[in-house]
Short mmCIF file of C-alpha atoms in Angstrom, two decimals:
data_model
loop_
_atom_site.label_atom_id
_atom_site.label_comp_id
_atom_site.label_asym_id
_atom_site.label_seq_id
_atom_site.Cartn_x
_atom_site.Cartn_y
_atom_site.Cartn_z
CA MET A 1 0.43 0.35 0.37
CA ALA A 2 2.49 2.75 0.78
CA ALA A 3 5.09 1.35 -1.92
CA THR A 4 1.61 1.81 -4.36
CA VAL A 5 0.35 5.72 -2.73
CA SER A 6 4.41 6.47 -2.22
CA ASP A 7 5.04 6.24 -5.91
CA LEU A 8 1.42 7.38 -6.17
CA LEU A 9 3.23 10.90 -4.79
CA ASP A 10 6.07 10.73 -7.23
CA ILE A 11 4.15 10.71 -10.20
CA ASP A 12 0.71 12.02 -9.32
CA PRO A 13 0.73 16.36 -8.29
CA ARG A 14 -3.50 15.58 -7.34
CA VAL A 15 -2.87 12.67 -4.85
CA PHE A 16 -2.27 14.12 -0.94
CA VAL A 17 -2.34 11.84 1.63
CA VAL A 18 -4.09 12.32 5.19
CA LEU A 19 -3.52 9.62 7.96
CA ALA A 20 -3.98 9.13 11.49
CA ASP A 21 -0.71 7.84 13.27
CA ILE A 22 -1.81 4.29 11.44
CA SER A 23 1.25 3.53 8.91
CA ALA A 24 2.95 6.89 9.67
CA SER A 25 6.47 5.76 9.84
CA TYR A 26 6.01 3.97 6.06
CA PHE A 27 6.08 7.62 4.43
CA HIS A 28 8.98 9.32 6.02
CA ARG A 29 10.20 9.38 2.72
CA ALA A 30 7.83 10.14 0.98
CA SER A 31 6.93 12.77 3.63
CA ALA A 32 9.78 14.15 3.19
CA ARG A 33 10.17 14.37 -0.76
CA HIS A 34 6.37 16.08 -0.25
CA PRO A 35 5.66 17.35 3.20
CA ASP A 36 2.93 19.75 1.75
CA ARG A 37 0.96 17.01 0.42
CA ILE A 38 1.42 14.41 3.69
CA ILE A 39 -0.08 15.08 6.43
CA ASN A 40 -0.30 13.12 10.14
CA VAL A 41 -3.27 14.34 11.77
CA GLY A 42 -2.58 12.16 14.66
CA ILE A 43 -5.51 10.48 17.00
CA MET A 44 -8.29 11.82 15.55
CA GLU A 45 -10.00 9.83 12.60
CA GLN A 46 -13.01 11.57 12.26
CA THR A 47 -11.14 15.02 11.19
CA MET A 48 -8.72 12.75 9.02
CA ILE A 49 -12.14 12.38 6.55
CA SER A 50 -13.45 16.02 6.90
CA LEU A 51 -10.05 17.04 6.42
CA ALA A 52 -9.67 15.01 3.12
CA ALA A 53 -13.11 16.12 2.33
CA GLY A 54 -11.29 19.81 2.39
CA VAL A 55 -8.60 18.49 0.90
CA ALA A 56 -10.88 17.06 -2.01
CA LEU A 57 -13.24 20.18 -1.96
CA GLU A 58 -10.10 21.99 -3.60
CA GLY A 59 -9.27 19.93 -6.51
CA PHE A 60 -6.72 16.83 -4.59
CA ILE A 61 -6.91 13.27 -3.92
CA PRO A 62 -7.30 12.28 -0.86
CA VAL A 63 -5.45 8.67 0.17
CA CYS A 64 -6.50 7.89 3.62
CA HIS A 65 -5.31 5.01 5.85
CA SER A 66 -5.91 3.07 9.11
CA ILE A 67 -7.09 0.43 10.74
CA VAL A 68 -10.57 -0.71 9.32
CA PRO A 69 -12.83 0.39 12.90
CA PHE A 70 -10.62 3.31 12.72
CA LEU A 71 -10.90 3.84 9.28
CA VAL A 72 -14.69 3.17 8.10
CA GLU A 73 -16.56 2.40 11.87
CA ARG A 74 -15.70 5.75 13.69
CA PRO A 75 -16.03 8.25 11.17
CA PHE A 76 -18.71 6.47 9.50
CA GLU A 77 -21.04 9.69 9.08
CA GLN A 78 -17.42 11.63 7.70
CA LEU A 79 -17.48 9.38 5.48
CA LYS A 80 -21.16 9.55 4.35
CA ASP A 81 -21.40 13.66 5.04
CA ASP A 82 -18.36 14.61 3.47
CA PHE A 83 -17.04 12.51 0.67
CA CYS A 84 -20.75 10.48 -0.30
CA TYR A 85 -23.32 13.54 0.24
CA GLN A 86 -20.76 16.45 -1.14
CA GLY A 87 -20.20 13.90 -4.25
CA LEU A 88 -15.82 14.48 -3.75
CA GLY A 89 -14.04 11.12 -5.15
CA GLY A 90 -11.25 9.93 -2.82
CA ASN A 91 -9.46 6.88 -1.52
CA PHE A 92 -9.85 4.71 2.29
CA VAL A 93 -7.37 2.23 2.46
CA SER A 94 -7.61 -0.11 5.39
CA ILE A 95 -5.70 -2.92 7.02
CA GLY A 96 -6.57 -4.86 9.75
CA ALA A 97 -9.25 -6.70 7.94
CA SER A 98 -11.52 -8.52 10.29
CA TYR A 99 -9.71 -11.04 12.30
CA ASP A 100 -5.96 -10.20 10.83
CA TYR A 101 -5.25 -8.27 14.30
CA GLY A 102 -6.74 -11.51 16.18
CA THR A 103 -4.66 -11.63 19.19
CA ASP A 104 -5.98 -7.80 19.74
CA GLY A 105 -10.26 -8.43 20.49
CA MET A 106 -13.02 -7.23 19.26
CA THR A 107 -12.35 -3.42 19.06
CA HIS A 108 -9.69 -4.52 16.58
CA TYR A 109 -12.11 -6.76 13.71
CA GLY A 110 -13.33 -5.29 11.48
CA PRO A 111 -15.53 -8.08 9.81
CA GLY A 112 -18.75 -6.06 8.81
CA ASP A 113 -16.99 -3.24 7.31
CA VAL A 114 -17.68 -3.94 3.97
CA ALA A 115 -21.37 -4.58 4.98
CA ILE A 116 -21.71 -1.14 6.19
CA LEU A 117 -20.08 0.62 3.48
CA ALA A 118 -22.55 -1.20 0.82
CA THR A 119 -24.78 1.16 2.18
CA LEU A 120 -23.27 4.14 1.03
CA PRO A 121 -24.89 5.79 -2.09
CA GLY A 122 -21.65 6.27 -4.50
CA MET A 123 -19.34 3.91 -2.29
CA GLN A 124 -17.28 1.94 -4.56
CA ILE A 125 -15.88 -0.70 -3.06
CA VAL A 126 -12.06 -3.08 -3.87
CA VAL A 127 -11.26 -6.12 -2.30
CA PRO A 128 -8.22 -7.53 -3.75
CA GLY A 129 -6.61 -11.06 -3.35
CA THR A 130 -2.66 -9.83 -2.78
CA ALA A 131 -0.46 -6.27 -2.56
CA GLY A 132 -0.39 -6.94 -6.20
CA GLU A 133 -3.88 -6.51 -6.99
CA PHE A 134 -3.83 -3.89 -4.96
CA ASP A 135 -1.81 -2.04 -6.83
CA THR A 136 -2.98 -2.59 -10.04
CA LEU A 137 -6.58 -1.76 -8.96
CA PHE A 138 -5.93 1.01 -7.19
CA ARG A 139 -3.95 2.85 -10.01
CA GLU A 140 -7.11 1.66 -12.26
CA ALA A 141 -9.44 3.74 -9.85
CA TYR A 142 -7.95 6.50 -7.81
CA THR A 143 -8.65 9.16 -10.00
CA ASN A 144 -11.79 8.14 -11.07
CA GLY A 145 -14.15 10.73 -8.43
CA SER A 146 -16.37 8.42 -6.16
CA PRO A 147 -15.05 7.35 -2.45
CA THR A 148 -13.26 4.10 -2.68
CA TYR A 149 -13.01 2.33 -0.37
CA PHE A 150 -9.68 -0.67 -0.55
CA ARG A 151 -9.89 -3.42 1.92
CA THR A 152 -6.02 -4.95 2.16
CA SER A 153 -5.34 -8.03 4.21
CA ALA A 154 -2.57 -9.66 5.83
CA HIS A 155 -4.42 -13.35 4.23
CA GLN A 156 -3.01 -12.73 0.81
CA ASN A 157 -3.28 -15.44 -2.28
CA ALA A 158 -0.32 -17.10 -3.35
CA ASN A 159 -0.82 -15.44 -6.81
CA ASP A 160 -1.78 -12.44 -8.50
CA ARG A 161 -4.98 -12.61 -11.15
CA ALA A 162 -5.31 -10.18 -14.14
CA VAL A 163 -8.09 -8.28 -12.10
CA SER A 164 -10.05 -5.38 -13.34
CA PHE A 165 -12.27 -3.18 -11.73
CA GLY A 166 -15.67 -3.33 -11.91
CA HIS A 167 -15.54 -6.89 -13.27
CA LEU A 168 -15.61 -10.34 -12.09
CA GLU A 169 -13.08 -13.03 -13.62
CA LEU A 170 -14.45 -16.67 -14.47
CA VAL A 171 -11.80 -18.85 -13.06
CA ARG A 172 -13.10 -22.33 -14.00
CA SER A 173 -16.65 -23.32 -15.43
CA GLY A 174 -19.16 -26.22 -14.23
CA SER A 175 -22.67 -26.95 -14.12
CA ARG A 176 -24.50 -27.15 -10.58
CA ALA A 177 -23.79 -24.20 -8.59
CA THR A 178 -21.64 -20.16 -9.30
CA VAL A 179 -19.30 -19.86 -6.44
CA VAL A 180 -17.36 -16.35 -5.97
CA ALA A 181 -14.78 -16.16 -4.09
CA ILE A 182 -14.25 -12.58 -2.41
CA GLY A 183 -10.21 -11.34 -2.78
CA PRO A 184 -7.81 -13.57 -0.62
CA MET A 185 -11.57 -16.58 -0.60
CA LEU A 186 -9.99 -17.62 -3.28
CA ASP A 187 -7.11 -19.59 -2.77
CA ARG A 188 -9.30 -21.50 0.23
CA THR A 189 -11.99 -21.63 -2.08
CA LEU A 190 -10.15 -23.29 -5.34
CA SER A 191 -8.46 -26.11 -2.86
CA ALA A 192 -12.70 -26.50 -1.57
CA ILE A 193 -14.18 -27.16 -5.09
CA ASP A 194 -11.47 -29.91 -6.16
CA GLY A 195 -13.11 -32.36 -8.18
CA LEU A 196 -16.72 -30.43 -8.09
CA ASP A 197 -18.72 -29.58 -10.92
CA VAL A 198 -19.48 -26.09 -9.57
CA ALA A 199 -18.11 -22.56 -11.57
CA LEU A 200 -15.93 -20.45 -10.03
CA LEU A 201 -15.73 -16.20 -10.43
CA TYR A 202 -13.24 -14.35 -8.71
CA ALA A 203 -14.53 -10.78 -7.38
CA THR A 204 -12.23 -8.05 -6.59
CA THR A 205 -14.50 -5.24 -7.02
CA LEU A 206 -17.89 -5.85 -5.07
CA ALA A 207 -19.54 -2.23 -5.60
CA PRO A 208 -20.28 -1.45 -8.36
CA PHE A 209 -20.54 -4.98 -8.57
CA ASP A 210 -20.26 -7.12 -11.82
CA GLY A 211 -24.33 -9.24 -11.38
CA GLN A 212 -23.61 -9.33 -16.14
CA THR A 213 -21.70 -11.03 -15.73
CA LEU A 214 -22.48 -13.24 -12.33
CA ARG A 215 -25.81 -13.80 -14.38
CA ALA A 216 -23.90 -14.63 -17.95
CA ALA A 217 -22.42 -17.64 -15.80
CA ALA A 218 -24.80 -18.86 -13.25
CA ALA A 219 -26.71 -20.39 -14.99
CA ALA A 220 -28.28 -23.11 -13.04
CA ARG A 221 -29.19 -19.76 -10.12
CA SER A 222 -27.47 -21.46 -7.47
CA VAL A 223 -24.78 -19.50 -6.08
CA ILE A 224 -22.16 -19.79 -3.29
CA VAL A 225 -20.44 -17.22 -2.11
CA VAL A 226 -17.23 -16.95 -0.34
CA GLU A 227 -16.70 -13.96 1.87
CA PRO A 228 -13.93 -12.53 3.76
CA PHE A 229 -16.24 -11.19 6.10
CA TYR A 230 -19.83 -10.82 7.71
CA GLU A 231 -21.11 -13.39 5.48
CA GLY A 232 -24.17 -12.40 3.89
CA THR A 233 -23.24 -9.11 3.21
CA MET A 234 -23.41 -9.51 -0.58
CA VAL A 235 -26.52 -11.20 -0.53
CA ALA A 236 -28.65 -8.73 -1.96
CA GLU A 237 -26.30 -7.75 -4.52
CA ILE A 238 -26.52 -11.42 -5.96
CA VAL A 239 -30.55 -12.06 -5.73
CA ARG A 240 -30.21 -8.38 -7.34
CA ALA A 241 -28.24 -9.29 -10.34
CA LEU A 242 -30.03 -13.02 -11.41
CA ALA A 243 -34.15 -10.86 -10.61
CA PRO A 244 -36.23 -11.63 -10.85
CA ASP A 245 -35.37 -15.59 -11.82
CA PRO A 246 -35.74 -17.52 -8.42
CA VAL A 247 -32.39 -18.35 -6.93
CA ARG A 248 -30.69 -20.28 -4.17
CA VAL A 249 -27.89 -18.81 -2.59
CA GLU A 250 -25.73 -19.62 0.18
CA ALA A 251 -23.08 -17.57 1.56
CA ILE A 252 -20.01 -18.54 3.83
CA GLY A 253 -17.72 -15.38 5.69
CA VAL A 254 -18.02 -14.68 9.13
CA PRO A 255 -20.34 -15.30 11.39
CA ARG A 256 -21.91 -12.45 13.08
CA ARG A 257 -21.60 -13.29 16.59
CA VAL A 258 -18.93 -11.69 18.58
CA LEU A 259 -15.11 -13.50 18.26
CA SER A 260 -14.44 -13.58 21.87
CA ARG A 261 -10.90 -15.54 21.49
CA TYR A 262 -7.28 -14.42 20.39
CA GLY A 263 -5.19 -16.30 17.72
CA THR A 264 -3.81 -16.16 14.66
CA PRO A 265 -5.59 -15.73 12.10
CA GLU A 266 -5.43 -19.15 10.78
CA GLN A 267 -6.84 -20.08 14.43
CA HIS A 268 -10.35 -17.68 13.88
CA ASP A 269 -11.18 -19.50 10.81
CA ALA A 270 -10.26 -23.26 12.08
CA ASP A 271 -12.64 -21.56 14.72
CA ILE A 272 -15.60 -20.85 11.84
CA GLY A 273 -15.43 -23.31 9.40
CA LEU A 274 -13.11 -20.69 7.04
CA THR A 275 -11.09 -23.60 5.83
CA PRO A 276 -11.03 -25.60 2.41
CA ALA A 277 -12.48 -28.70 4.50
CA GLY A 278 -15.59 -26.12 6.33
CA ILE A 279 -15.83 -24.19 2.87
CA ARG A 280 -16.10 -27.95 1.34
CA GLN A 281 -18.58 -28.88 3.49
CA ARG A 282 -20.79 -25.69 3.44
CA ILE A 283 -21.07 -26.16 -0.55
CA GLU A 284 -21.24 -30.39 -0.75
CA ARG A 285 -24.49 -29.57 1.68
CA PHE A 286 -25.96 -26.76 -0.52
CA LEU A 287 -25.63 -29.28 -3.43
CA ASP A 288 -26.94 -32.33 -1.93
CA SER A 289 -29.67 -30.08 -0.53
CA GLY A 290 -30.88 -28.94 -3.85
CA ARG A 291 -31.43 -31.99 -5.88
CA MET B 1 -12.59 41.11 -7.43
CA SER B 2 -11.95 43.44 -4.07
CA ALA B 3 -13.54 42.40 -0.51
CA GLY B 4 -17.05 42.83 -0.34
CA ARG B 5 -17.55 44.49 -3.51
CA ALA B 6 -20.71 42.08 -5.60
CA ILE B 7 -21.35 42.48 -9.36
CA VAL B 8 -25.26 43.66 -8.94
CA ALA B 9 -23.44 47.09 -7.21
CA GLY B 10 -26.17 49.00 -5.97
CA ASP B 11 -27.30 50.93 -2.99
CA ASP B 12 -28.93 48.27 -1.16
CA THR B 13 -26.64 45.81 -2.00
CA ARG B 14 -23.90 47.08 1.09
CA GLY B 15 -23.39 48.96 4.04
CA ARG B 16 -26.18 49.60 6.10
CA THR B 17 -28.94 49.76 4.37
CA GLY B 18 -27.57 46.17 3.10
CA PHE B 19 -27.60 44.69 6.12
CA GLU B 20 -31.35 45.74 6.31
CA ARG B 21 -32.07 44.55 3.30
CA VAL B 22 -30.17 40.80 4.28
CA ARG B 23 -32.62 40.83 7.50
CA ALA B 24 -35.50 41.83 5.76
CA LEU B 25 -35.21 38.63 3.27
CA MET B 26 -34.17 36.73 5.88
CA GLU B 27 -37.25 37.38 8.08
CA MET B 28 -39.37 36.82 5.04
CA ALA B 29 -37.87 33.56 4.02
CA ALA B 30 -37.98 32.27 7.92
CA GLY B 31 -41.20 33.19 8.46
CA ASP B 32 -42.46 32.74 11.92
CA GLU B 33 -43.06 28.84 11.92
CA LYS B 34 -38.94 28.25 10.87
CA HIS B 35 -37.92 31.27 12.78
CA ASP B 36 -34.28 30.02 14.16
CA PRO B 37 -32.36 31.66 16.73
CA SER B 38 -29.47 30.45 14.97
CA ALA B 39 -29.32 32.11 11.93
CA HIS B 40 -29.88 35.19 14.11
CA SER B 41 -26.92 34.72 15.93
CA THR B 42 -24.67 34.38 12.98
CA LEU B 43 -26.29 37.12 10.51
CA ASP B 44 -23.65 40.35 11.69
CA ILE B 45 -20.69 38.19 11.32
CA VAL B 46 -21.59 36.58 7.96
CA TRP B 47 -22.52 40.33 6.58
CA VAL B 48 -19.46 41.91 7.56
CA LEU B 49 -17.27 38.76 6.06
CA TYR B 50 -19.06 39.04 2.65
CA ASP B 51 -19.43 43.14 3.49
CA ARG B 52 -16.01 43.92 4.21
CA ILE B 53 -13.74 41.02 4.49
CA LEU B 54 -14.19 38.31 1.89
CA ARG B 55 -12.29 38.43 -1.81
CA PHE B 56 -14.99 37.00 -4.68
CA ASP B 57 -17.27 37.09 -7.56
CA PRO B 58 -20.76 35.79 -7.59
CA THR B 59 -20.34 35.51 -11.18
CA GLU B 60 -17.81 32.68 -10.55
CA PRO B 61 -18.62 31.30 -7.27
CA ARG B 62 -15.80 28.36 -7.38
CA SER B 63 -12.84 30.88 -8.85
CA GLU B 64 -9.20 29.84 -6.83
CA SER B 65 -8.66 33.61 -6.34
CA ARG B 66 -11.61 33.97 -3.91
CA ASP B 67 -11.04 33.36 -0.08
CA ARG B 68 -13.45 30.56 1.46
CA PHE B 69 -16.03 30.79 4.50
CA ILE B 70 -17.72 27.60 5.62
CA LEU B 71 -20.65 27.15 8.36
CA SER B 72 -19.51 24.03 9.37
CA LYS B 73 -22.38 23.98 11.95
CA GLY B 74 -24.90 23.96 8.94
CA HIS B 75 -27.81 25.20 10.69
CA GLY B 76 -29.07 28.68 10.48
CA PRO B 77 -28.43 29.00 6.92
CA VAL B 78 -30.67 31.23 5.93
CA ALA B 79 -28.80 34.43 7.35
CA LEU B 80 -26.03 33.18 4.77
CA TYR B 81 -28.80 32.77 1.86
CA ALA B 82 -29.86 35.99 2.85
CA VAL B 83 -26.23 37.11 2.11
CA LEU B 84 -25.61 35.46 -1.19
CA ALA B 85 -28.69 36.35 -2.13
CA THR B 86 -28.06 40.54 -1.92
CA LYS B 87 -24.22 40.09 -3.41
CA GLY B 88 -25.75 38.69 -6.11
CA PHE B 89 -24.94 34.67 -6.36
CA PHE B 90 -28.59 33.89 -7.25
CA PRO B 91 -31.60 35.60 -7.30
CA ALA B 92 -33.27 37.05 -3.91
CA ASP B 93 -36.66 35.44 -5.19
CA GLU B 94 -35.36 32.16 -3.91
CA LEU B 95 -35.54 32.86 -0.68
CA GLU B 96 -39.17 32.70 -1.36
CA ARG B 97 -38.60 28.78 -2.11
CA PHE B 98 -36.94 28.96 1.55
CA MET B 99 -37.51 24.65 2.52
CA THR B 100 -39.80 23.60 0.05
CA TRP B 101 -39.76 21.32 -2.82
CA PRO B 102 -39.35 23.39 -5.43
CA GLY B 103 -36.07 25.29 -3.98
CA ILE B 104 -32.43 24.80 -3.81
CA LEU B 105 -32.21 26.71 -0.68
CA GLY B 106 -32.69 23.63 2.23
CA GLY B 107 -33.04 24.17 6.12
CA HIS B 108 -28.74 22.16 5.52
CA PRO B 109 -27.05 24.21 2.84
CA ALA B 110 -25.73 21.70 -0.06
CA ARG B 111 -22.81 23.04 -2.19
CA ASP B 112 -24.02 21.03 -5.16
CA ARG B 113 -27.03 23.40 -4.98
CA VAL B 114 -26.83 26.47 -4.11
CA PRO B 115 -23.87 29.50 -5.63
CA GLY B 116 -21.28 30.51 -3.16
CA ILE B 117 -21.78 27.69 -0.58
CA GLU B 118 -18.62 26.02 -0.23
CA ALA B 119 -19.14 22.66 2.05
CA SER B 120 -22.79 20.65 2.45
CA THR B 121 -22.59 20.95 6.49
CA GLY B 122 -25.31 19.93 8.97
CA SER B 123 -24.00 17.82 11.13
CA LEU B 124 -22.25 19.75 13.74
CA GLY B 125 -18.34 18.77 13.80
CA HIS B 126 -17.46 18.58 10.40
CA GLY B 127 -16.72 21.54 8.60
CA PHE B 128 -13.76 22.48 10.94
CA SER B 129 -11.74 19.89 9.92
CA MET B 130 -13.02 20.49 6.40
CA ALA B 131 -11.40 23.96 6.24
CA ILE B 132 -8.44 23.04 7.84
CA GLY B 133 -8.07 20.72 5.09
CA VAL B 134 -9.33 23.55 3.01
CA ALA B 135 -6.25 25.55 3.95
CA LEU B 136 -3.65 22.80 3.11
CA ALA B 137 -4.51 22.15 0.31
CA LEU B 138 -4.26 26.10 -0.85
CA LYS B 139 -0.69 25.95 0.87
CA ALA B 140 0.39 22.87 -1.22
CA LYS B 141 -1.21 25.03 -3.90
CA ASP B 142 0.82 28.08 -2.48
CA SER B 143 -2.19 30.09 -2.24
CA ASP B 144 -2.83 33.41 -0.12
CA ARG B 145 -6.78 33.10 0.08
CA ARG B 146 -7.93 33.46 3.16
CA VAL B 147 -10.30 30.47 4.91
CA PHE B 148 -12.81 31.48 7.37
CA VAL B 149 -14.87 29.07 9.34
CA LEU B 150 -17.81 29.68 11.37
CA ILE B 151 -18.35 26.97 14.77
CA GLY B 152 -21.12 27.60 16.87
CA ASP B 153 -20.95 26.71 20.89
CA GLY B 154 -23.33 23.98 20.72
CA GLU B 155 -21.27 22.76 17.97
CA SER B 156 -17.82 23.06 20.55
CA ASN B 157 -19.61 19.88 22.38
CA GLU B 158 -18.68 17.87 19.32
CA GLY B 159 -15.19 16.11 20.34
CA SER B 160 -14.74 16.82 16.65
CA VAL B 161 -13.97 20.10 16.82
CA TRP B 162 -11.89 19.72 19.56
CA GLU B 163 -9.75 17.40 17.40
CA ALA B 164 -10.08 20.37 14.82
CA ALA B 165 -8.81 23.24 17.40
CA LEU B 166 -5.88 20.87 18.63
CA LEU B 167 -4.52 19.76 14.98
CA ALA B 168 -5.06 23.33 13.44
CA GLY B 169 -3.22 24.86 16.25
CA SER B 170 0.14 22.94 15.25
CA LEU B 171 -0.02 23.34 11.85
CA GLU B 172 0.88 26.90 10.32
CA LEU B 173 -2.23 28.39 9.14
CA PRO B 174 -1.60 31.93 9.29
CA HIS B 175 -4.75 31.75 6.48
CA MET B 176 -7.24 30.37 8.62
CA THR B 177 -9.96 31.41 10.90
CA CYS B 178 -12.30 29.83 12.92
CA ILE B 179 -15.58 32.37 14.09
CA LEU B 180 -16.78 31.09 17.15
CA VAL B 181 -20.28 32.12 17.68
CA ASN B 182 -21.66 31.84 21.18
CA ASN B 183 -25.08 32.84 21.50
CA ARG B 184 -25.30 30.69 25.03
CA SER B 185 -26.56 27.71 23.62
CA SER B 186 -24.20 24.66 24.48
CA THR B 187 -25.59 22.45 27.08
CA ARG B 188 -22.14 22.54 29.39
CA PRO B 189 -20.33 25.24 29.68
CA LEU B 190 -17.89 26.22 27.76
CA GLY B 191 -15.26 28.34 29.91
CA ASP B 192 -12.94 30.49 28.23
CA MET B 193 -13.00 29.80 24.51
CA ALA B 194 -10.16 32.35 23.41
CA ALA B 195 -7.65 31.00 26.24
CA LYS B 196 -8.57 27.11 25.29
CA PHE B 197 -7.70 27.81 22.08
CA THR B 198 -4.71 29.47 22.86
CA SER B 199 -2.79 27.19 24.67
CA PHE B 200 -3.55 24.90 21.83
CA GLY B 201 -1.66 27.44 19.70
CA TRP B 202 -3.98 29.74 18.24
CA VAL B 203 -4.23 33.41 18.03
CA ALA B 204 -7.59 33.96 19.94
CA ARG B 205 -9.67 37.55 20.00
CA ASP B 206 -13.13 38.01 21.82
CA VAL B 207 -15.45 40.44 20.41
CA ASP B 208 -19.25 41.57 20.62
CA GLY B 209 -20.88 39.30 17.73
CA ARG B 210 -23.00 42.78 16.69
CA ASP B 211 -20.80 45.25 16.55
CA HIS B 212 -19.90 45.45 13.11
CA ASP B 213 -17.12 47.80 13.28
CA ALA B 214 -15.08 45.45 15.75
CA LEU B 215 -15.98 42.31 14.26
CA GLU B 216 -14.58 43.46 10.76
CA THR B 217 -11.26 44.71 12.93
CA ALA B 218 -11.34 41.02 14.53
CA LEU B 219 -11.52 39.26 11.33
CA ARG B 220 -9.00 42.02 9.39
CA GLN B 221 -5.94 40.50 11.68
CA THR B 222 -4.29 37.36 11.20
CA ASP B 223 -1.00 36.08 12.57
CA ALA B 224 2.11 35.71 10.56
CA ARG B 225 2.61 32.00 11.60
CA ARG B 226 -0.58 30.82 13.73
CA PRO B 227 -3.98 30.42 13.02
CA SER B 228 -7.17 33.08 14.06
CA LEU B 229 -10.02 32.11 16.07
CA VAL B 230 -12.54 35.21 17.06
CA VAL B 231 -14.84 34.03 19.46
CA ALA B 232 -18.34 36.55 18.56
CA HIS B 233 -20.68 36.72 21.88
CA ILE B 234 -24.02 37.31 21.39
CA SER B 235 -25.61 39.18 23.99
#
């Protein structure tokens, strides 16, 4: 993230970075080169977002960054009013997806970010599966004049794919159902569906959602979405894309309960079944129930 | 472009006559049903800003060479609407449609609908930090245009106001002025706000919020490095 944004600071004089302490050390060198276009406001996230809107009012392209709860949930109203309502473009790059900070407790978990941001008109949502994909998608979208949320994660897939903003990618074909793997869920989903007759779509842009590609790929109107955040977040978008046809949907992701244990992301995955085996089990159950 | 000069220059758009026209427009628009103490408390300040301080051209409301004014509290915008209309940003008869379906003038101001409105505000505690962003952006553009932001004493209950006060006081923003209107609407006593802002690094002054000459003097003063606070007391 810092490498991409620092590079853009060098080549695009409109880029203006607004930080709230988190990751500030990653921008020391860029700050020395562009002291007028990087500010670390301190621990004041509401001001980070409103200040960025002020920067946008003057024609700059702001980039804000923090851990999910402090970028999305604490200053949510600032995102709504100062960017969406005012029709301003800006970029909001998070770290600490879901339980990436798995030993720090619920205050530092962020499985609800995409669900609440999806309520905001005009908010674009991007969930890259690798750092390389973040670089590609950010460079493609950061100037597009809309508020855009980039959700980065410690969970990454092994390889970059040729992603493109706003498009689902058909990874493999199949007839019994269509699985949609979102961002860092791709690798484990590929393992989970090994040998199953299902199609697989890879999603990195969630809003705007590429319903056209889903509609073309989901002939059976049975869809399973594997989500790295609260499960069910994308169901409404999937149903909308396939409307008015009746559709069977299964959502596999983070359950909506307080995650009260402390552990590695892998331990949390195992606890909630977000592993290749757990995902396969739920996919098989879904396929069997539709016979 | 010069301070307080409207394109539609006329006897009734400046000075005391202009102010009386603005007051009449505001009363007409607000009426009894929409009586708003917030508008009455900011009327003199907004008038002095647009009549004596700000550089603007109503035919080019987004001109780079304008000074910026953000009504952070967003409440009581009819005073600002009446001033903008009198100064030529839009026809005065728009005030007749204040807060109605066919009108563009809402109960809180929207930048994409009303010429001259810099920022859409209404939820308290947003515009102050936006003004810091504007001031930093102007600094990055090497512009010497001034940025004024008006906050209320009730608004100052919001934590984000204190974030902004702390932050701006630590930055070199000599072209930024915050106007705090104290009409005693704060649920909690605020104490000496000038002293509080001074402790954060601001230059602060107290002034009678109805005294146009005193307001002008206070609003003209700037510091070489620090942002300025003008606490306008409304009796």
